[in-house]
């Protein structure tokens, strides 16, 4: 269900930027992504598992966040039937 996040050929520019700027990475399951979609739908935001993956990662306990941390989530896709 998260096929849109599948990257066959990596971007050298993106990899360089991520290696310098990213603090952490996480892998989430299809079920975790779907939970993110369900939570977003509860608040009126319809998206796909790919669109809700960022929220799902935060909910799954992505490390590196303290009690005062701020998390920016990007809802990158609309509903599948749009």
mmCIF file of C-alpha atoms in Angstrom:
data_model
loop_
_atom_site.group_PDB
_atom_site.id
_atom_site.type_symbol
_atom_site.label_atom_id
_atom_site.label_comp_id
_atom_site.label_asym_id
_atom_site.label_seq_id
_atom_site.Cartn_x
_atom_site.Cartn_y
_atom_site.Cartn_z
ATOM 1 C CA UNK A 1 0.000 0.000 0.000
ATOM 2 C CA UNK A 2 3.024 2.325 0.275
ATOM 3 C CA UNK A 3 4.301 1.686 -3.249
ATOM 4 C CA UNK A 4 4.654 5.406 -3.902
ATOM 5 C CA UNK A 5 7.448 5.515 -1.313
ATOM 6 C CA UNK A 6 9.399 2.819 -3.158
ATOM 7 C CA UNK A 7 12.582 4.304 -4.616
ATOM 8 C CA UNK A 8 14.249 2.238 -7.350
ATOM 9 C CA UNK A 9 17.110 4.661 -8.010
ATOM 10 C CA UNK A 10 18.315 6.976 -5.292
ATOM 11 C CA UNK A 11 19.078 10.630 -5.895
ATOM 12 C CA UNK A 12 22.706 11.490 -5.098
ATOM 13 C CA UNK A 13 21.646 15.040 -4.181
ATOM 14 C CA UNK A 14 18.902 13.802 -1.838
ATOM 15 C CA UNK A 15 21.200 11.239 -0.205
ATOM 16 C CA UNK A 16 23.865 13.870 0.406
ATOM 17 C CA UNK A 17 21.322 16.215 1.967
ATOM 18 C CA UNK A 18 19.839 13.480 4.156
ATOM 19 C CA UNK A 19 23.260 12.345 5.335
ATOM 20 C CA UNK A 20 24.026 15.894 6.501
ATOM 21 C CA UNK A 21 20.639 17.017 7.805
ATOM 22 C CA UNK A 22 18.621 14.014 9.010
ATOM 23 C CA UNK A 23 18.781 13.126 12.702
ATOM 24 C CA UNK A 24 17.084 9.726 12.499
ATOM 25 C CA UNK A 25 15.450 7.229 10.169
ATOM 26 C CA UNK A 26 12.719 4.668 10.790
ATOM 27 C CA UNK A 27 11.097 1.789 8.942
ATOM 28 C CA UNK A 28 7.377 1.305 9.450
ATOM 29 C CA UNK A 29 5.103 -1.586 8.541
ATOM 30 C CA UNK A 30 2.089 -1.445 6.278
ATOM 31 C CA UNK A 31 -0.123 -1.865 9.362
ATOM 32 C CA UNK A 32 1.551 1.077 11.106
ATOM 33 C CA UNK A 33 1.015 3.262 8.030
ATOM 34 C CA UNK A 34 -2.651 2.267 7.912
ATOM 35 C CA UNK A 35 -3.007 3.222 11.595
ATOM 36 C CA UNK A 36 -1.665 6.682 10.690
ATOM 37 C CA UNK A 37 -4.321 6.915 7.962
ATOM 38 C CA UNK A 38 -7.073 5.938 10.442
ATOM 39 C CA UNK A 39 -5.947 8.543 12.968
ATOM 40 C CA UNK A 40 -5.778 11.277 10.329
ATOM 41 C CA UNK A 41 -9.254 10.313 9.038
ATOM 42 C CA UNK A 42 -10.608 10.649 12.581
ATOM 43 C CA UNK A 43 -9.583 14.327 12.432
ATOM 44 C CA UNK A 44 -10.985 14.866 8.932
ATOM 45 C CA UNK A 45 -7.780 14.425 6.914
ATOM 46 C CA UNK A 46 -8.085 11.812 4.183
ATOM 47 C CA UNK A 47 -4.879 10.402 2.732
ATOM 48 C CA UNK A 48 -3.150 7.244 1.562
ATOM 49 C CA UNK A 49 -0.703 5.109 3.562
ATOM 50 C CA UNK A 50 2.151 6.874 1.766
ATOM 51 C CA UNK A 51 0.677 10.250 2.699
ATOM 52 C CA UNK A 52 0.233 9.274 6.335
ATOM 53 C CA UNK A 53 3.639 7.572 6.732
ATOM 54 C CA UNK A 54 5.236 10.548 8.495
ATOM 55 C CA UNK A 55 2.585 10.666 11.208
ATOM 56 C CA UNK A 56 2.742 6.886 11.519
ATOM 57 C CA UNK A 57 6.508 7.078 12.077
ATOM 58 C CA UNK A 58 6.068 9.674 14.823
ATOM 59 C CA UNK A 59 3.396 7.570 16.521
ATOM 60 C CA UNK A 60 5.577 4.454 16.238
ATOM 61 C CA UNK A 61 8.106 6.122 18.510
ATOM 62 C CA UNK A 62 10.775 7.484 16.239
ATOM 63 C CA UNK A 63 13.688 8.302 18.517
ATOM 64 C CA UNK A 64 15.464 11.600 18.923
ATOM 65 C CA UNK A 65 12.547 13.592 20.319
ATOM 66 C CA UNK A 66 12.569 15.046 23.784
ATOM 67 C CA UNK A 67 9.615 16.422 25.735
ATOM 68 C CA UNK A 68 10.076 19.883 24.218
ATOM 69 C CA UNK A 69 10.479 18.670 20.636
ATOM 70 C CA UNK A 70 8.267 19.909 17.841
ATOM 71 C CA UNK A 71 7.351 17.548 15.039
ATOM 72 C CA UNK A 72 6.425 18.845 11.596
ATOM 73 C CA UNK A 73 4.199 16.452 9.685
ATOM 74 C CA UNK A 74 3.611 16.737 5.957
ATOM 75 C CA UNK A 75 0.402 15.232 4.641
ATOM 76 C CA UNK A 76 1.613 14.589 1.119
ATOM 77 C CA UNK A 77 -1.357 12.979 -0.616
ATOM 78 C CA UNK A 78 -5.102 13.286 -0.826
ATOM 79 C CA UNK A 79 -7.617 10.437 -0.727
ATOM 80 C CA UNK A 80 -7.126 7.536 -3.132
ATOM 81 C CA UNK A 81 -10.498 8.027 -4.812
ATOM 82 C CA UNK A 82 -9.973 11.742 -5.558
#
